[in-house]
Amino acid sequence: MSWIGWWPLPLARHSFSTSQGNSMTDRTFTSADLIDLFQSWKQLFAEQREFLIALDGQVGDSDLGITMSKAFAAAADALATEGEAAGIAKLLRTAGTTMARAAPSTMGTLTATGFLRASKAIDGKDRLETADMAAFWRAFRDGVAERGKAKVGDKTLLDVLDPIATTLEASGRATLPDALKAAADAARDALEQTKSMVAQHGKAAAFQQKTLGLQDAGATVGYLVIRRMADFVLGRL
């Protein structure tokens, strides 16, 4: 069991089933894997709904758990309906547009933007290797930064997305499971560092110094996403 702040997040390996009978081969990531990953994210954010509501309520409006559970549930269902034949890029576009409609809040919009930008970065790919996943997360990060008009150090989701992207970019010839584990570990450390930052955006910015010592809620979502992705990929091999 690993602890982030006062909240326990299980990091054990899981065995994920797939309705298509597909398994990850050659350490790459396919459209079938993406559909199953969204199902896993859906479950995760349903489980962490109340925790995120409480965390967001410290200096926000307490809707983050509701937003993320709705967004990932809607996206997961949409991808399952569309099917793996659509391909990775189209599935990511579907996820982004579905999230934007289902959860039109600040965090819902930022997450949707990240997936939409990622879809462009890997367009034409039918399998994602380590370099492709680096491009995915670089585009996700840049989209969030541009849409949210934030920079690293502002105590936002971006403070976790940036080390995810840079760690993957520096992974070189590492296997996808190893690269994603390193990225998730970097995100965990970055999340801890948000406690020493002062919020500059959203409702939390109104609290300024009172946000010192608090784990950023948006950055927590980013950590949840990458850690589950890393565990999912590891569990498939």
mmCIF file of C-alpha atoms in Angstrom:
data_model
loop_
_atom_site.group_PDB
_atom_site.id
_atom_site.type_symbol
_atom_site.label_atom_id
_atom_site.label_comp_id
_atom_site.label_asym_id
_atom_site.label_seq_id
_atom_site.Cartn_x
_atom_site.Cartn_y
_atom_site.Cartn_z
ATOM 1 C CA MET A 1 0.000 0.000 0.000
ATOM 2 C CA SER A 2 1.344 3.389 -0.962
ATOM 3 C CA TRP A 3 0.203 6.625 0.614
ATOM 4 C CA ILE A 4 -0.211 9.989 -1.056
ATOM 5 C CA GLY A 5 -1.055 12.461 1.643
ATOM 6 C CA TRP A 6 -3.618 10.758 3.876
ATOM 7 C CA TRP A 7 -5.173 8.669 1.138
ATOM 8 C CA PRO A 8 -4.277 5.026 0.400
ATOM 9 C CA LEU A 9 -3.942 3.971 -3.225
ATOM 10 C CA PRO A 10 -3.362 0.288 -3.937
ATOM 11 C CA LEU A 11 -0.545 -0.212 -6.396
ATOM 12 C CA ALA A 12 -0.550 -3.990 -6.685
ATOM 13 C CA ARG A 13 -0.428 -5.722 -10.055
ATOM 14 C CA HIS A 14 -3.807 -6.621 -11.479
ATOM 15 C CA SER A 15 -4.919 -9.160 -14.022
ATOM 16 C CA PHE A 16 -7.275 -7.371 -16.397
ATOM 17 C CA SER A 17 -9.682 -9.311 -18.551
ATOM 18 C CA THR A 18 -10.650 -8.175 -22.030
ATOM 19 C CA SER A 19 -13.889 -8.812 -23.815
ATOM 20 C CA GLN A 20 -12.003 -9.098 -27.107
ATOM 21 C CA GLY A 21 -9.643 -11.785 -25.809
ATOM 22 C CA ASN A 22 -6.731 -9.535 -26.731
ATOM 23 C CA SER A 23 -3.517 -9.306 -24.762
ATOM 24 C CA MET A 24 -0.628 -6.921 -25.113
ATOM 25 C CA THR A 25 2.017 -8.272 -27.465
ATOM 26 C CA ASP A 26 5.568 -7.128 -28.103
ATOM 27 C CA ARG A 27 5.151 -4.680 -25.238
ATOM 28 C CA THR A 28 2.967 -2.318 -27.253
ATOM 29 C CA PHE A 29 -0.433 -0.823 -26.541
ATOM 30 C CA THR A 30 -3.416 -1.411 -28.845
ATOM 31 C CA SER A 31 -6.907 0.003 -29.331
ATOM 32 C CA ALA A 32 -8.345 -2.999 -27.463
ATOM 33 C CA ASP A 33 -6.035 -2.179 -24.552
ATOM 34 C CA LEU A 34 -7.214 1.438 -24.617
ATOM 35 C CA ILE A 35 -10.853 0.378 -24.337
ATOM 36 C CA ASP A 36 -10.036 -1.848 -21.366
ATOM 37 C CA LEU A 37 -7.901 0.871 -19.763
ATOM 38 C CA PHE A 38 -10.823 3.289 -19.851
ATOM 39 C CA GLN A 39 -12.937 0.661 -18.127
ATOM 40 C CA SER A 40 -10.259 0.455 -15.456
ATOM 41 C CA TRP A 41 -10.167 4.254 -15.129
ATOM 42 C CA LYS A 42 -13.962 4.246 -14.838
ATOM 43 C CA GLN A 43 -13.728 1.822 -11.916
ATOM 44 C CA LEU A 44 -10.902 3.766 -10.312
ATOM 45 C CA PHE A 45 -12.672 7.124 -10.328
ATOM 46 C CA ALA A 46 -15.873 5.553 -9.050
ATOM 47 C CA GLU A 47 -13.862 4.152 -6.145
ATOM 48 C CA GLN A 48 -12.051 7.453 -5.472
ATOM 49 C CA ARG A 49 -15.109 9.681 -5.934
ATOM 50 C CA GLU A 50 -15.633 10.497 -2.257
ATOM 51 C CA PHE A 51 -11.934 10.981 -1.593
ATOM 52 C CA LEU A 52 -11.654 13.502 -4.440
ATOM 53 C CA ILE A 53 -14.770 15.320 -3.228
ATOM 54 C CA ALA A 54 -13.206 15.684 0.223
ATOM 55 C CA LEU A 55 -9.807 16.694 -1.136
ATOM 56 C CA ASP A 56 -11.302 19.287 -3.472
ATOM 57 C CA GLY A 57 -13.497 20.596 -0.682
ATOM 58 C CA GLN A 58 -10.502 21.777 1.322
ATOM 59 C CA VAL A 59 -10.012 24.801 -0.952
ATOM 60 C CA GLY A 60 -12.387 24.196 -3.849
ATOM 61 C CA ASP A 61 -16.045 23.543 -4.574
ATOM 62 C CA SER A 62 -16.079 19.796 -3.807
ATOM 63 C CA ASP A 63 -17.167 18.700 -7.276
ATOM 64 C CA LEU A 64 -13.966 17.051 -8.523
ATOM 65 C CA GLY A 65 -14.962 13.513 -7.567
ATOM 66 C CA ILE A 66 -18.317 13.931 -9.275
ATOM 67 C CA THR A 67 -16.719 15.438 -12.390
ATOM 68 C CA MET A 68 -14.076 12.753 -12.833
ATOM 69 C CA SER A 69 -16.352 9.806 -12.125
ATOM 70 C CA LYS A 70 -18.907 11.123 -14.641
ATOM 71 C CA ALA A 71 -16.278 11.932 -17.272
ATOM 72 C CA PHE A 72 -14.489 8.589 -17.202
ATOM 73 C CA ALA A 73 -17.707 6.584 -16.953
ATOM 74 C CA ALA A 74 -19.142 8.314 -20.017
ATOM 75 C CA ALA A 75 -15.891 7.945 -21.979
ATOM 76 C CA ALA A 76 -15.485 4.274 -21.060
ATOM 77 C CA ASP A 77 -19.003 3.477 -22.189
ATOM 78 C CA ALA A 78 -18.552 5.406 -25.437
ATOM 79 C CA LEU A 79 -15.326 3.569 -26.277
ATOM 80 C CA ALA A 80 -16.859 0.190 -25.521
ATOM 81 C CA THR A 81 -19.669 1.000 -27.924
ATOM 82 C CA GLU A 82 -17.329 2.232 -30.646
ATOM 83 C CA GLY A 83 -15.067 -0.819 -30.547
ATOM 84 C CA GLU A 84 -11.400 -1.474 -31.210
ATOM 85 C CA ALA A 85 -11.740 -1.307 -35.002
ATOM 86 C CA ALA A 86 -12.024 2.479 -34.712
ATOM 87 C CA GLY A 87 -8.315 2.677 -33.885
ATOM 88 C CA ILE A 88 -6.457 4.422 -31.089
ATOM 89 C CA ALA A 89 -6.629 7.995 -32.391
ATOM 90 C CA LYS A 90 -10.360 7.918 -33.093
ATOM 91 C CA LEU A 91 -11.059 6.308 -29.730
ATOM 92 C CA LEU A 92 -9.124 9.080 -28.006
ATOM 93 C CA ARG A 93 -11.100 11.693 -29.936
ATOM 94 C CA THR A 94 -14.297 9.970 -28.850
ATOM 95 C CA ALA A 95 -13.093 9.973 -25.239
ATOM 96 C CA GLY A 96 -12.259 13.675 -25.364
ATOM 97 C CA THR A 97 -15.501 14.811 -26.964
ATOM 98 C CA THR A 98 -17.566 12.582 -24.676
ATOM 99 C CA MET A 99 -15.840 13.905 -21.564
ATOM 100 C CA ALA A 100 -16.358 17.495 -22.676
ATOM 101 C CA ARG A 101 -20.103 16.877 -22.974
ATOM 102 C CA ALA A 102 -20.486 14.759 -19.842
ATOM 103 C CA ALA A 103 -18.434 16.960 -17.498
ATOM 104 C CA PRO A 104 -18.210 20.542 -18.830
ATOM 105 C CA SER A 105 -16.389 21.837 -15.741
ATOM 106 C CA THR A 106 -12.839 23.193 -15.633
ATOM 107 C CA MET A 107 -11.241 19.842 -14.865
ATOM 108 C CA GLY A 108 -13.516 17.988 -17.242
ATOM 109 C CA THR A 109 -12.590 20.389 -20.028
ATOM 110 C CA LEU A 110 -8.873 20.146 -19.303
ATOM 111 C CA THR A 111 -8.931 16.347 -19.257
ATOM 112 C CA ALA A 112 -10.955 16.276 -22.471
ATOM 113 C CA THR A 113 -8.473 18.645 -24.108
ATOM 114 C CA GLY A 114 -5.596 16.406 -23.076
ATOM 115 C CA PHE A 115 -7.092 13.352 -24.740
ATOM 116 C CA LEU A 116 -8.032 15.298 -27.871
ATOM 117 C CA ARG A 117 -4.479 16.612 -28.244
ATOM 118 C CA ALA A 118 -3.055 13.152 -27.579
ATOM 119 C CA SER A 119 -5.224 11.735 -30.365
ATOM 120 C CA LYS A 120 -3.556 14.055 -32.866
ATOM 121 C CA ALA A 121 -0.082 13.180 -31.627
ATOM 122 C CA ILE A 122 -0.505 9.455 -32.277
ATOM 123 C CA ASP A 123 -2.753 9.648 -35.339
ATOM 124 C CA GLY A 124 -2.043 6.771 -37.730
ATOM 125 C CA LYS A 125 -0.589 4.497 -35.057
ATOM 126 C CA ASP A 126 -2.239 1.148 -34.502
ATOM 127 C CA ARG A 127 0.084 0.238 -31.630
ATOM 128 C CA LEU A 128 1.845 2.505 -29.143
ATOM 129 C CA GLU A 129 5.443 1.892 -28.146
ATOM 130 C CA THR A 130 7.439 3.898 -25.602
ATOM 131 C CA ALA A 131 8.223 6.766 -27.986
ATOM 132 C CA ASP A 132 4.578 6.980 -29.017
ATOM 133 C CA MET A 133 3.466 7.099 -25.391
ATOM 134 C CA ALA A 134 5.935 9.942 -24.837
ATOM 135 C CA ALA A 135 4.294 11.820 -27.706
ATOM 136 C CA PHE A 136 0.866 11.049 -26.221
ATOM 137 C CA TRP A 137 1.740 12.553 -22.849
ATOM 138 C CA ARG A 138 3.670 15.485 -24.302
ATOM 139 C CA ALA A 139 0.615 16.483 -26.312
ATOM 140 C CA PHE A 140 -1.669 15.897 -23.337
ATOM 141 C CA ARG A 141 0.521 18.154 -21.171
ATOM 142 C CA ASP A 142 0.791 20.898 -23.767
ATOM 143 C CA GLY A 143 -2.937 20.884 -24.398
ATOM 144 C CA VAL A 144 -3.708 21.255 -20.704
ATOM 145 C CA ALA A 145 -1.110 24.016 -20.316
ATOM 146 C CA GLU A 146 -2.504 26.002 -23.229
ATOM 147 C CA ARG A 147 -6.165 25.538 -22.333
ATOM 148 C CA GLY A 148 -5.642 26.200 -18.634
ATOM 149 C CA LYS A 149 -3.089 28.989 -19.155
ATOM 150 C CA ALA A 150 -0.974 27.481 -16.392
ATOM 151 C CA LYS A 151 2.735 26.910 -15.939
ATOM 152 C CA VAL A 152 4.749 24.470 -13.885
ATOM 153 C CA GLY A 153 4.800 25.595 -10.242
ATOM 154 C CA ASP A 154 1.264 27.026 -10.244
ATOM 155 C CA LYS A 155 -0.018 24.066 -8.195
ATOM 156 C CA THR A 156 -2.194 22.471 -10.859
ATOM 157 C CA LEU A 157 -2.581 19.280 -12.863
ATOM 158 C CA LEU A 158 0.329 20.509 -14.986
ATOM 159 C CA ASP A 159 2.778 19.967 -12.118
ATOM 160 C CA VAL A 160 2.227 16.226 -12.496
ATOM 161 C CA LEU A 161 1.797 16.115 -16.278
ATOM 162 C CA ASP A 162 5.145 17.772 -16.943
ATOM 163 C CA PRO A 163 7.301 15.134 -15.176
ATOM 164 C CA ILE A 164 5.212 12.386 -16.787
ATOM 165 C CA ALA A 165 6.013 13.742 -20.237
ATOM 166 C CA THR A 166 9.671 14.520 -19.574
ATOM 167 C CA THR A 167 10.306 11.136 -17.940
ATOM 168 C CA LEU A 168 8.815 9.298 -20.901
ATOM 169 C CA GLU A 169 10.781 11.448 -23.345
ATOM 170 C CA ALA A 170 13.980 10.498 -21.508
ATOM 171 C CA SER A 171 13.127 6.780 -21.436
ATOM 172 C CA GLY A 172 15.049 5.981 -24.607
ATOM 173 C CA ARG A 173 14.936 2.258 -25.331
ATOM 174 C CA ALA A 174 13.146 1.312 -22.108
ATOM 175 C CA THR A 175 10.212 -1.060 -22.451
ATOM 176 C CA LEU A 176 6.754 0.470 -22.207
ATOM 177 C CA PRO A 177 6.048 -1.045 -18.745
ATOM 178 C CA ASP A 178 9.359 0.239 -17.372
ATOM 179 C CA ALA A 179 8.911 3.679 -18.923
ATOM 180 C CA LEU A 180 5.382 4.072 -17.576
ATOM 181 C CA LYS A 181 6.421 2.910 -14.107
ATOM 182 C CA ALA A 182 9.180 5.531 -14.084
ATOM 183 C CA ALA A 183 6.699 8.173 -15.227
ATOM 184 C CA ALA A 184 4.215 7.189 -12.502
ATOM 185 C CA ASP A 185 6.951 7.321 -9.874
ATOM 186 C CA ALA A 186 7.965 10.788 -11.099
ATOM 187 C CA ALA A 187 4.311 11.866 -10.914
ATOM 188 C CA ARG A 188 4.065 10.584 -7.331
ATOM 189 C CA ASP A 189 7.079 12.673 -6.314
ATOM 190 C CA ALA A 190 5.719 15.722 -8.152
ATOM 191 C CA LEU A 191 2.354 15.352 -6.424
ATOM 192 C CA GLU A 192 4.076 15.404 -3.050
ATOM 193 C CA GLN A 193 5.875 18.610 -4.084
ATOM 194 C CA THR A 194 2.561 20.384 -4.711
ATOM 195 C CA LYS A 195 2.173 20.586 -0.943
ATOM 196 C CA SER A 196 4.911 23.228 -0.885
ATOM 197 C CA MET A 197 3.254 25.350 -3.588
ATOM 198 C CA VAL A 198 0.698 28.165 -3.408
ATOM 199 C CA ALA A 199 -2.336 27.818 -5.684
ATOM 200 C CA GLN A 200 -2.483 30.302 -8.569
ATOM 201 C CA HIS A 201 -5.606 29.162 -10.427
ATOM 202 C CA GLY A 202 -9.264 28.418 -9.798
ATOM 203 C CA LYS A 203 -11.115 28.787 -6.525
ATOM 204 C CA ALA A 204 -8.089 27.528 -4.622
ATOM 205 C CA ALA A 205 -6.183 30.684 -5.635
ATOM 206 C CA ALA A 206 -8.448 32.719 -3.368
ATOM 207 C CA PHE A 207 -6.970 30.893 -0.374
ATOM 208 C CA GLN A 208 -3.327 31.614 -1.325
ATOM 209 C CA GLN A 209 -1.159 30.814 1.736
ATOM 210 C CA LYS A 210 -3.814 28.496 3.157
ATOM 211 C CA THR A 211 -3.100 26.117 0.281
ATOM 212 C CA LEU A 212 0.435 25.521 1.565
ATOM 213 C CA GLY A 213 0.739 21.999 2.924
ATOM 214 C CA LEU A 214 -2.225 20.738 0.910
ATOM 215 C CA GLN A 215 -1.955 18.200 -1.879
ATOM 216 C CA ASP A 216 -3.337 19.673 -5.098
ATOM 217 C CA ALA A 217 -6.586 18.025 -6.166
ATOM 218 C CA GLY A 218 -6.046 18.397 -9.911
ATOM 219 C CA ALA A 219 -2.524 17.019 -9.675
ATOM 220 C CA THR A 220 -3.952 14.083 -7.725
ATOM 221 C CA VAL A 221 -6.158 13.248 -10.708
ATOM 222 C CA GLY A 222 -3.108 13.293 -12.973
ATOM 223 C CA TYR A 223 -1.284 10.910 -10.674
ATOM 224 C CA LEU A 224 -4.272 8.586 -10.519
ATOM 225 C CA VAL A 225 -4.451 8.439 -14.305
ATOM 226 C CA ILE A 226 -0.781 7.654 -14.931
ATOM 227 C CA ARG A 227 -0.434 5.220 -12.034
ATOM 228 C CA ARG A 228 -3.413 3.207 -13.194
ATOM 229 C CA MET A 229 -2.079 3.240 -16.767
ATOM 230 C CA ALA A 230 1.309 1.997 -15.567
ATOM 231 C CA ASP A 231 -0.226 -0.758 -13.426
ATOM 232 C CA PHE A 232 -2.557 -1.743 -16.269
ATOM 233 C CA VAL A 233 0.270 -2.120 -18.782
ATOM 234 C CA LEU A 234 2.406 -4.047 -16.290
ATOM 235 C CA GLY A 235 -0.525 -6.331 -15.508
ATOM 236 C CA ARG A 236 -0.980 -7.164 -19.178
ATOM 237 C CA LEU A 237 2.543 -8.523 -19.639
#
